Every structure is written in structure tokens, then in C-alpha cells.
Short mmCIF file of N, CA and C in Angstrom, two decimals:
data_model
loop_
_atom_site.label_atom_id
_atom_site.label_comp_id
_atom_site.label_asym_id
_atom_site.label_seq_id
_atom_site.Cartn_x
_atom_site.Cartn_y
_atom_site.Cartn_z
N MET V 24 0.15 -32.42 16.19
CA MET V 24 -1.15 -31.97 15.79
C MET V 24 -1.49 -30.62 16.38
N LYS V 25 -0.86 -30.25 17.49
CA LYS V 25 -1.12 -28.97 18.09
C LYS V 25 -0.57 -27.83 17.25
N ARG V 26 0.45 -28.09 16.48
CA ARG V 26 1.03 -27.07 15.64
C ARG V 26 0.10 -26.66 14.51
N LEU V 27 -0.71 -27.58 14.00
CA LEU V 27 -1.58 -27.36 12.89
C LEU V 27 -2.49 -26.13 13.03
N PRO V 28 -3.25 -25.99 14.18
CA PRO V 28 -4.07 -24.79 14.26
C PRO V 28 -3.22 -23.54 14.39
N VAL V 29 -2.07 -23.61 14.94
CA VAL V 29 -1.21 -22.41 15.05
C VAL V 29 -0.74 -21.95 13.69
N ILE V 30 -0.41 -22.92 12.87
CA ILE V 30 0.06 -22.63 11.49
C ILE V 30 -1.07 -22.00 10.66
N VAL V 31 -2.25 -22.59 10.78
CA VAL V 31 -3.41 -22.07 10.05
C VAL V 31 -3.70 -20.64 10.51
N ALA V 32 -3.66 -20.42 11.86
CA ALA V 32 -3.97 -19.10 12.37
C ALA V 32 -2.91 -18.10 11.94
N PHE V 33 -1.67 -18.51 11.87
CA PHE V 33 -0.58 -17.62 11.44
C PHE V 33 -0.78 -17.21 9.97
N CYS V 34 -1.07 -18.21 9.15
CA CYS V 34 -1.30 -17.91 7.70
C CYS V 34 -2.45 -16.97 7.52
N ALA V 35 -3.56 -17.26 8.24
CA ALA V 35 -4.71 -16.40 8.11
C ALA V 35 -4.43 -14.95 8.60
N THR V 36 -3.69 -14.84 9.67
CA THR V 36 -3.39 -13.57 10.23
C THR V 36 -2.51 -12.75 9.29
N ALA V 37 -1.61 -13.43 8.63
CA ALA V 37 -0.71 -12.81 7.64
C ALA V 37 -1.50 -12.24 6.50
N VAL V 38 -2.45 -13.01 6.02
CA VAL V 38 -3.28 -12.55 4.86
C VAL V 38 -4.13 -11.36 5.26
N PHE V 39 -4.81 -11.49 6.45
CA PHE V 39 -5.67 -10.36 6.85
C PHE V 39 -4.88 -9.09 7.15
N GLY V 40 -3.75 -9.23 7.74
CA GLY V 40 -2.86 -8.08 8.04
C GLY V 40 -2.35 -7.43 6.78
N LEU V 41 -2.03 -8.17 5.80
CA LEU V 41 -1.47 -7.59 4.55
C LEU V 41 -2.60 -6.99 3.69
N THR V 42 -3.78 -7.55 3.67
CA THR V 42 -4.86 -7.07 2.90
C THR V 42 -5.65 -5.91 3.52
N ALA V 43 -5.47 -5.71 4.80
CA ALA V 43 -6.27 -4.66 5.46
C ALA V 43 -5.78 -3.27 5.11
N CYS V 44 -4.57 -3.13 4.60
CA CYS V 44 -4.00 -1.86 4.29
C CYS V 44 -4.45 -1.31 2.97
N SER V 45 -5.14 -2.04 2.13
CA SER V 45 -5.46 -1.59 0.79
C SER V 45 -6.78 -2.11 0.29
N ASP V 46 -7.49 -1.28 -0.45
CA ASP V 46 -8.76 -1.73 -1.04
C ASP V 46 -8.56 -2.59 -2.26
N SER V 47 -7.49 -2.30 -3.03
CA SER V 47 -7.23 -3.08 -4.23
C SER V 47 -6.05 -4.00 -4.00
N SER V 48 -6.07 -5.16 -4.58
CA SER V 48 -5.06 -6.13 -4.33
C SER V 48 -3.94 -6.02 -5.44
N SER V 49 -2.74 -5.96 -4.96
CA SER V 49 -1.59 -5.94 -5.86
C SER V 49 -1.28 -7.40 -6.20
N PRO V 50 -0.48 -7.62 -7.24
CA PRO V 50 -0.09 -8.99 -7.53
C PRO V 50 0.66 -9.66 -6.40
N SER V 51 1.39 -8.87 -5.65
CA SER V 51 2.11 -9.42 -4.46
C SER V 51 1.10 -9.86 -3.38
N GLU V 52 0.07 -9.07 -3.19
CA GLU V 52 -0.95 -9.44 -2.21
C GLU V 52 -1.75 -10.68 -2.66
N GLU V 53 -1.96 -10.79 -3.95
CA GLU V 53 -2.62 -11.96 -4.49
C GLU V 53 -1.80 -13.22 -4.25
N ALA V 54 -0.49 -13.09 -4.41
CA ALA V 54 0.36 -14.22 -4.09
C ALA V 54 0.32 -14.62 -2.61
N THR V 55 0.23 -13.61 -1.77
CA THR V 55 0.12 -13.89 -0.32
C THR V 55 -1.20 -14.56 -0.01
N LYS V 56 -2.28 -14.14 -0.59
CA LYS V 56 -3.56 -14.74 -0.42
C LYS V 56 -3.55 -16.19 -0.89
N ALA V 57 -2.95 -16.42 -2.05
CA ALA V 57 -2.89 -17.80 -2.60
C ALA V 57 -2.06 -18.67 -1.73
N ALA V 58 -0.94 -18.14 -1.18
CA ALA V 58 -0.09 -18.91 -0.28
C ALA V 58 -0.85 -19.30 0.98
N SER V 59 -1.63 -18.36 1.51
CA SER V 59 -2.41 -18.64 2.71
C SER V 59 -3.48 -19.66 2.42
N ALA V 60 -4.14 -19.55 1.28
CA ALA V 60 -5.15 -20.53 0.95
C ALA V 60 -4.57 -21.91 0.80
N LEU V 61 -3.36 -21.99 0.19
CA LEU V 61 -2.70 -23.25 0.02
C LEU V 61 -2.27 -23.83 1.40
N CYS V 62 -1.78 -22.99 2.27
CA CYS V 62 -1.44 -23.48 3.65
C CYS V 62 -2.67 -24.05 4.34
N THR V 63 -3.79 -23.35 4.20
CA THR V 63 -5.01 -23.88 4.82
C THR V 63 -5.41 -25.21 4.18
N ASP V 64 -5.33 -25.32 2.87
CA ASP V 64 -5.73 -26.58 2.20
C ASP V 64 -4.81 -27.69 2.64
N LEU V 65 -3.51 -27.36 2.73
CA LEU V 65 -2.54 -28.44 3.14
C LEU V 65 -2.84 -28.90 4.59
N SER V 66 -3.24 -27.94 5.46
CA SER V 66 -3.55 -28.28 6.83
C SER V 66 -4.82 -29.17 6.86
N GLU V 67 -5.79 -28.81 6.07
CA GLU V 67 -7.06 -29.65 6.00
C GLU V 67 -6.72 -31.01 5.44
N LEU V 68 -5.87 -31.07 4.42
CA LEU V 68 -5.51 -32.36 3.86
C LEU V 68 -4.79 -33.24 4.90
N LYS V 69 -3.95 -32.63 5.62
CA LYS V 69 -3.21 -33.37 6.67
C LYS V 69 -4.17 -33.86 7.74
N GLY V 70 -5.13 -32.97 8.15
CA GLY V 70 -6.10 -33.38 9.16
C GLY V 70 -7.02 -34.47 8.73
N ASP V 71 -7.54 -34.37 7.51
CA ASP V 71 -8.43 -35.40 6.99
C ASP V 71 -7.73 -36.71 6.70
N THR V 72 -6.45 -36.61 6.34
CA THR V 72 -5.68 -37.86 6.17
C THR V 72 -5.46 -38.57 7.53
N ALA V 73 -5.25 -37.74 8.59
CA ALA V 73 -5.12 -38.31 9.93
C ALA V 73 -6.42 -38.98 10.34
N LYS V 74 -7.60 -38.36 10.05
CA LYS V 74 -8.86 -38.94 10.41
C LYS V 74 -9.03 -40.26 9.67
N LEU V 75 -8.66 -40.34 8.41
CA LEU V 75 -8.76 -41.58 7.62
C LEU V 75 -7.88 -42.64 8.26
N ARG V 76 -6.68 -42.29 8.57
CA ARG V 76 -5.72 -43.23 9.18
C ARG V 76 -6.20 -43.71 10.55
N ALA V 77 -6.90 -42.83 11.30
CA ALA V 77 -7.30 -43.18 12.68
C ALA V 77 -8.57 -44.09 12.71
N LEU V 78 -9.20 -44.29 11.59
CA LEU V 78 -10.36 -45.19 11.62
C LEU V 78 -9.94 -46.58 12.08
N ASN V 79 -10.72 -47.14 12.95
CA ASN V 79 -10.48 -48.48 13.50
C ASN V 79 -10.87 -49.51 12.47
N PRO V 80 -9.88 -50.31 11.97
CA PRO V 80 -10.21 -51.29 11.01
C PRO V 80 -11.26 -52.36 11.44
N SER V 81 -11.33 -52.63 12.72
CA SER V 81 -12.23 -53.62 13.18
C SER V 81 -13.67 -53.08 13.37
N SER V 82 -13.84 -51.83 13.39
CA SER V 82 -15.20 -51.26 13.58
C SER V 82 -15.63 -50.25 12.54
N ALA V 83 -14.74 -49.76 11.66
CA ALA V 83 -15.19 -48.77 10.67
C ALA V 83 -16.07 -49.35 9.65
N THR V 84 -17.11 -48.62 9.31
CA THR V 84 -18.03 -49.05 8.23
C THR V 84 -17.47 -48.63 6.89
N LYS V 85 -17.98 -49.22 5.88
CA LYS V 85 -17.60 -48.85 4.51
C LYS V 85 -17.97 -47.39 4.26
N ASP V 86 -19.12 -46.89 4.77
CA ASP V 86 -19.50 -45.50 4.56
C ASP V 86 -18.51 -44.55 5.25
N GLN V 87 -18.03 -44.89 6.44
CA GLN V 87 -17.08 -44.09 7.12
C GLN V 87 -15.78 -43.93 6.32
N VAL V 88 -15.33 -45.07 5.79
CA VAL V 88 -14.11 -45.05 4.98
C VAL V 88 -14.40 -44.22 3.72
N LYS V 89 -15.53 -44.45 3.10
CA LYS V 89 -15.88 -43.69 1.89
C LYS V 89 -15.88 -42.22 2.15
N ASP V 90 -16.52 -41.76 3.22
CA ASP V 90 -16.62 -40.33 3.56
C ASP V 90 -15.25 -39.76 3.90
N ALA V 91 -14.46 -40.52 4.66
CA ALA V 91 -13.13 -40.00 4.97
C ALA V 91 -12.26 -39.89 3.76
N HIS V 92 -12.38 -40.88 2.87
CA HIS V 92 -11.61 -40.86 1.63
C HIS V 92 -12.01 -39.72 0.78
N GLN V 93 -13.33 -39.45 0.65
CA GLN V 93 -13.85 -38.35 -0.16
C GLN V 93 -13.36 -36.99 0.39
N ALA V 94 -13.30 -36.88 1.72
CA ALA V 94 -12.78 -35.61 2.32
C ALA V 94 -11.30 -35.39 1.89
N VAL V 95 -10.52 -36.46 1.91
CA VAL V 95 -9.11 -36.31 1.49
C VAL V 95 -9.06 -35.96 0.03
N GLN V 96 -9.86 -36.56 -0.85
CA GLN V 96 -9.84 -36.26 -2.26
C GLN V 96 -10.27 -34.80 -2.53
N ASP V 97 -11.26 -34.32 -1.80
CA ASP V 97 -11.73 -32.99 -1.89
C ASP V 97 -10.59 -31.99 -1.48
N ASP V 98 -9.89 -32.31 -0.38
CA ASP V 98 -8.76 -31.53 0.04
C ASP V 98 -7.69 -31.48 -1.00
N TRP V 99 -7.39 -32.63 -1.57
CA TRP V 99 -6.33 -32.73 -2.60
C TRP V 99 -6.66 -31.85 -3.85
N ASN V 100 -7.94 -31.86 -4.19
CA ASN V 100 -8.39 -31.02 -5.31
C ASN V 100 -8.18 -29.55 -5.01
N SER V 101 -8.47 -29.11 -3.79
CA SER V 101 -8.24 -27.77 -3.38
C SER V 101 -6.79 -27.41 -3.37
N VAL V 102 -5.94 -28.36 -2.92
CA VAL V 102 -4.52 -28.11 -2.94
C VAL V 102 -4.00 -27.87 -4.34
N LYS V 103 -4.43 -28.72 -5.24
CA LYS V 103 -3.99 -28.61 -6.67
C LYS V 103 -4.39 -27.26 -7.26
N GLU V 104 -5.64 -26.89 -7.00
CA GLU V 104 -6.13 -25.60 -7.54
C GLU V 104 -5.40 -24.41 -6.94
N ASN V 105 -5.24 -24.36 -5.65
CA ASN V 105 -4.55 -23.23 -5.04
C ASN V 105 -3.07 -23.21 -5.32
N ALA V 106 -2.47 -24.37 -5.54
CA ALA V 106 -1.05 -24.38 -5.95
C ALA V 106 -0.88 -23.74 -7.25
N GLY V 107 -1.78 -23.98 -8.19
CA GLY V 107 -1.75 -23.31 -9.52
C GLY V 107 -1.94 -21.82 -9.41
N GLN V 108 -2.89 -21.42 -8.54
CA GLN V 108 -3.16 -19.99 -8.35
C GLN V 108 -1.99 -19.33 -7.72
N LEU V 109 -1.28 -20.01 -6.79
CA LEU V 109 -0.07 -19.41 -6.18
C LEU V 109 1.01 -19.18 -7.25
N ARG V 110 1.22 -20.17 -8.05
CA ARG V 110 2.27 -20.02 -9.12
C ARG V 110 1.90 -18.87 -10.06
N GLU V 111 0.66 -18.78 -10.46
CA GLU V 111 0.18 -17.72 -11.34
C GLU V 111 0.31 -16.31 -10.62
N ALA V 112 -0.06 -16.26 -9.35
CA ALA V 112 0.06 -15.01 -8.61
C ALA V 112 1.52 -14.56 -8.42
N GLU V 113 2.40 -15.56 -8.16
CA GLU V 113 3.81 -15.18 -8.05
C GLU V 113 4.39 -14.72 -9.37
N ARG V 114 4.02 -15.36 -10.47
CA ARG V 114 4.48 -14.96 -11.79
C ARG V 114 3.99 -13.58 -12.12
N SER V 115 2.69 -13.36 -11.79
CA SER V 115 2.12 -12.04 -12.06
C SER V 115 2.76 -10.93 -11.24
N ALA V 116 3.12 -11.22 -10.00
CA ALA V 116 3.83 -10.25 -9.12
C ALA V 116 5.16 -9.87 -9.71
N VAL V 117 5.93 -10.85 -10.15
CA VAL V 117 7.26 -10.58 -10.75
C VAL V 117 7.07 -9.79 -12.03
N GLN V 118 6.14 -10.21 -12.88
CA GLN V 118 5.93 -9.51 -14.14
C GLN V 118 5.55 -8.09 -13.92
N SER V 119 4.61 -7.83 -12.99
CA SER V 119 4.16 -6.49 -12.70
C SER V 119 5.29 -5.61 -12.14
N ALA V 120 6.11 -6.17 -11.24
CA ALA V 120 7.22 -5.42 -10.73
C ALA V 120 8.26 -5.10 -11.80
N ALA V 121 8.56 -6.09 -12.69
CA ALA V 121 9.50 -5.81 -13.76
C ALA V 121 9.00 -4.73 -14.73
N GLU V 122 7.70 -4.83 -15.07
CA GLU V 122 7.09 -3.83 -15.98
C GLU V 122 7.10 -2.45 -15.33
N ASP V 123 6.83 -2.36 -14.01
CA ASP V 123 6.83 -1.08 -13.35
C ASP V 123 8.21 -0.47 -13.37
N LEU V 124 9.27 -1.28 -13.15
CA LEU V 124 10.62 -0.76 -13.22
C LEU V 124 10.99 -0.29 -14.65
N LYS V 125 10.56 -1.07 -15.62
CA LYS V 125 10.85 -0.63 -17.00
C LYS V 125 10.17 0.68 -17.38
N LYS V 126 8.87 0.85 -16.98
CA LYS V 126 8.15 2.10 -17.23
C LYS V 126 8.77 3.25 -16.54
N SER V 127 9.16 3.07 -15.31
CA SER V 127 9.82 4.14 -14.53
C SER V 127 11.13 4.53 -15.15
N TYR V 128 11.90 3.55 -15.54
CA TYR V 128 13.20 3.88 -16.21
C TYR V 128 13.01 4.63 -17.49
N GLU V 129 12.06 4.19 -18.29
CA GLU V 129 11.79 4.86 -19.58
C GLU V 129 11.24 6.23 -19.39
N ALA V 130 10.63 6.55 -18.26
CA ALA V 130 10.08 7.89 -17.97
C ALA V 130 11.11 8.87 -17.44
N LEU V 131 12.32 8.40 -17.18
CA LEU V 131 13.32 9.32 -16.68
C LEU V 131 13.76 10.30 -17.76
N PRO V 132 13.88 11.54 -17.42
CA PRO V 132 14.37 12.52 -18.38
C PRO V 132 15.76 12.17 -18.87
N GLY V 133 16.13 12.56 -20.06
CA GLY V 133 17.42 12.25 -20.64
C GLY V 133 18.62 12.79 -19.89
N ASP V 134 18.40 13.90 -19.16
CA ASP V 134 19.50 14.48 -18.42
C ASP V 134 19.60 14.05 -16.96
N THR V 135 18.93 12.99 -16.62
CA THR V 135 18.96 12.48 -15.23
C THR V 135 20.30 11.84 -14.92
N THR V 136 20.84 12.24 -13.79
CA THR V 136 22.14 11.67 -13.40
C THR V 136 21.87 10.22 -12.86
N GLY V 137 23.03 9.52 -12.79
CA GLY V 137 22.90 8.12 -12.28
C GLY V 137 22.31 8.15 -10.85
N GLN V 138 22.79 9.07 -10.04
CA GLN V 138 22.34 9.16 -8.64
C GLN V 138 20.86 9.39 -8.59
N ASP V 139 20.35 10.41 -9.38
CA ASP V 139 18.94 10.67 -9.37
C ASP V 139 18.16 9.51 -9.93
N ALA V 140 18.67 8.88 -10.93
CA ALA V 140 17.93 7.73 -11.53
C ALA V 140 17.75 6.61 -10.49
N LEU V 141 18.84 6.29 -9.81
CA LEU V 141 18.73 5.25 -8.79
C LEU V 141 17.76 5.66 -7.64
N ALA V 142 17.78 6.93 -7.28
CA ALA V 142 16.88 7.38 -6.20
C ALA V 142 15.40 7.24 -6.68
N LYS V 143 15.15 7.62 -7.91
CA LYS V 143 13.77 7.54 -8.45
C LYS V 143 13.32 6.11 -8.66
N LEU V 144 14.27 5.23 -9.03
CA LEU V 144 13.92 3.82 -9.37
C LEU V 144 13.90 2.93 -8.10
N GLN V 145 14.45 3.40 -6.98
CA GLN V 145 14.51 2.54 -5.80
C GLN V 145 13.26 1.85 -5.39
N PRO V 146 12.09 2.52 -5.38
CA PRO V 146 10.89 1.76 -5.00
C PRO V 146 10.55 0.64 -5.93
N GLN V 147 10.76 0.84 -7.26
CA GLN V 147 10.45 -0.27 -8.22
C GLN V 147 11.50 -1.36 -8.12
N ILE V 148 12.74 -1.02 -7.85
CA ILE V 148 13.82 -2.03 -7.64
C ILE V 148 13.46 -2.88 -6.45
N SER V 149 13.07 -2.21 -5.36
CA SER V 149 12.69 -2.94 -4.12
C SER V 149 11.52 -3.88 -4.38
N LYS V 150 10.49 -3.39 -5.08
CA LYS V 150 9.32 -4.16 -5.34
C LYS V 150 9.68 -5.42 -6.18
N LEU V 151 10.57 -5.25 -7.19
CA LEU V 151 10.99 -6.38 -7.98
C LEU V 151 11.76 -7.38 -7.14
N ASP V 152 12.65 -6.89 -6.30
CA ASP V 152 13.44 -7.70 -5.46
C ASP V 152 12.55 -8.56 -4.49
N GLU V 153 11.53 -7.86 -3.91
CA GLU V 153 10.63 -8.58 -3.01
C GLU V 153 9.83 -9.64 -3.73
N ALA V 154 9.34 -9.32 -4.96
CA ALA V 154 8.54 -10.27 -5.74
C ALA V 154 9.37 -11.51 -6.15
N THR V 155 10.60 -11.26 -6.60
CA THR V 155 11.41 -12.41 -6.95
C THR V 155 11.81 -13.22 -5.79
N THR V 156 12.09 -12.57 -4.65
CA THR V 156 12.39 -13.33 -3.48
C THR V 156 11.23 -14.19 -3.00
N ALA V 157 10.04 -13.63 -3.01
CA ALA V 157 8.83 -14.35 -2.61
C ALA V 157 8.58 -15.50 -3.53
N ALA V 158 8.77 -15.31 -4.82
CA ALA V 158 8.53 -16.38 -5.78
C ALA V 158 9.54 -17.50 -5.59
N ALA V 159 10.78 -17.18 -5.25
CA ALA V 159 11.84 -18.14 -5.11
C ALA V 159 11.82 -18.89 -3.78
N THR V 160 11.30 -18.23 -2.75
CA THR V 160 11.30 -18.78 -1.45
C THR V 160 10.40 -19.97 -1.24
N GLY V 161 9.21 -19.89 -1.85
CA GLY V 161 8.30 -21.01 -1.73
C GLY V 161 7.49 -20.87 -0.45
N LEU V 162 6.64 -21.85 -0.18
CA LEU V 162 5.75 -21.82 0.98
C LEU V 162 6.52 -22.08 2.27
N LYS V 163 6.14 -21.38 3.31
CA LYS V 163 6.65 -21.60 4.66
C LYS V 163 5.44 -21.68 5.62
N CYS V 164 4.64 -22.67 5.40
CA CYS V 164 3.46 -22.86 6.27
C CYS V 164 3.87 -23.32 7.61
#
């Protein structure tokens, strides 16, 4: 249970650190935000499930069980919502990176050498590689 606050703090720090550098959010940053939100939701779901499990059967009231159950259900709804947002953000990040690479390639002059083309396309290639890796890696809360 001691790891839970550390994980939540790490996820939050990652999001704030990545978003502090820019005023507008890129698709990659949106995926990072969604992953952080999902990590937080999973932590809350785990914590509220533990509270429900910890209720003493001999002394818990029906209202206590109801409230604890409702907290778990609310957490689960947040998990479902943020999981969908994460998938959408990851898809958007890959799509954006692929489109940027295509546009950059199409903008190359006809007499561009292979060496110059690769040099000019390197940032877009890296962005696409990072987006696909992030989408494939999954959550590491």
C-alpha cells in the first residue's frame, strides 16, 4: 500500500513535467495526460476496493457497504472513461506523427539527395517512432 502514493506522485510529476514546456498540447502530450489520469483512477480504484474489503462484517452497516461499493463503482466508471481517452490519444498521436512525416516528405524538392532527405525527415521519423512505441508499450503505472 506504501507504493500506491509513490506511483500516483510519479504519474502526476511526469504529466506536469511534460506539459510545463508547452502552452499547446500535442497528441503525444495528450496521451501522456490520459495515461496519468488512468494511473490515478486505477490507484483510486485499488484504494477504494481495499476499503470495501477492510470493512468488518460483524460491525459494518448497510450504509457503509453501500457507500464503499458506490466509491468502487465511481472509480470503475472513471477507469473506463480514461482508458478510452488514452486509446484515442495514442491513436491520435500516431496519426499526427504519420501525417507530419508524409507532409514533410511531400514537401522535399525533387532534387533532394537521399542523405538530405533523411536529414530533413529525421525529426518526423523520430516523432513517429516515439508515438508508435508509446502506443505499443501500454501503461506502466
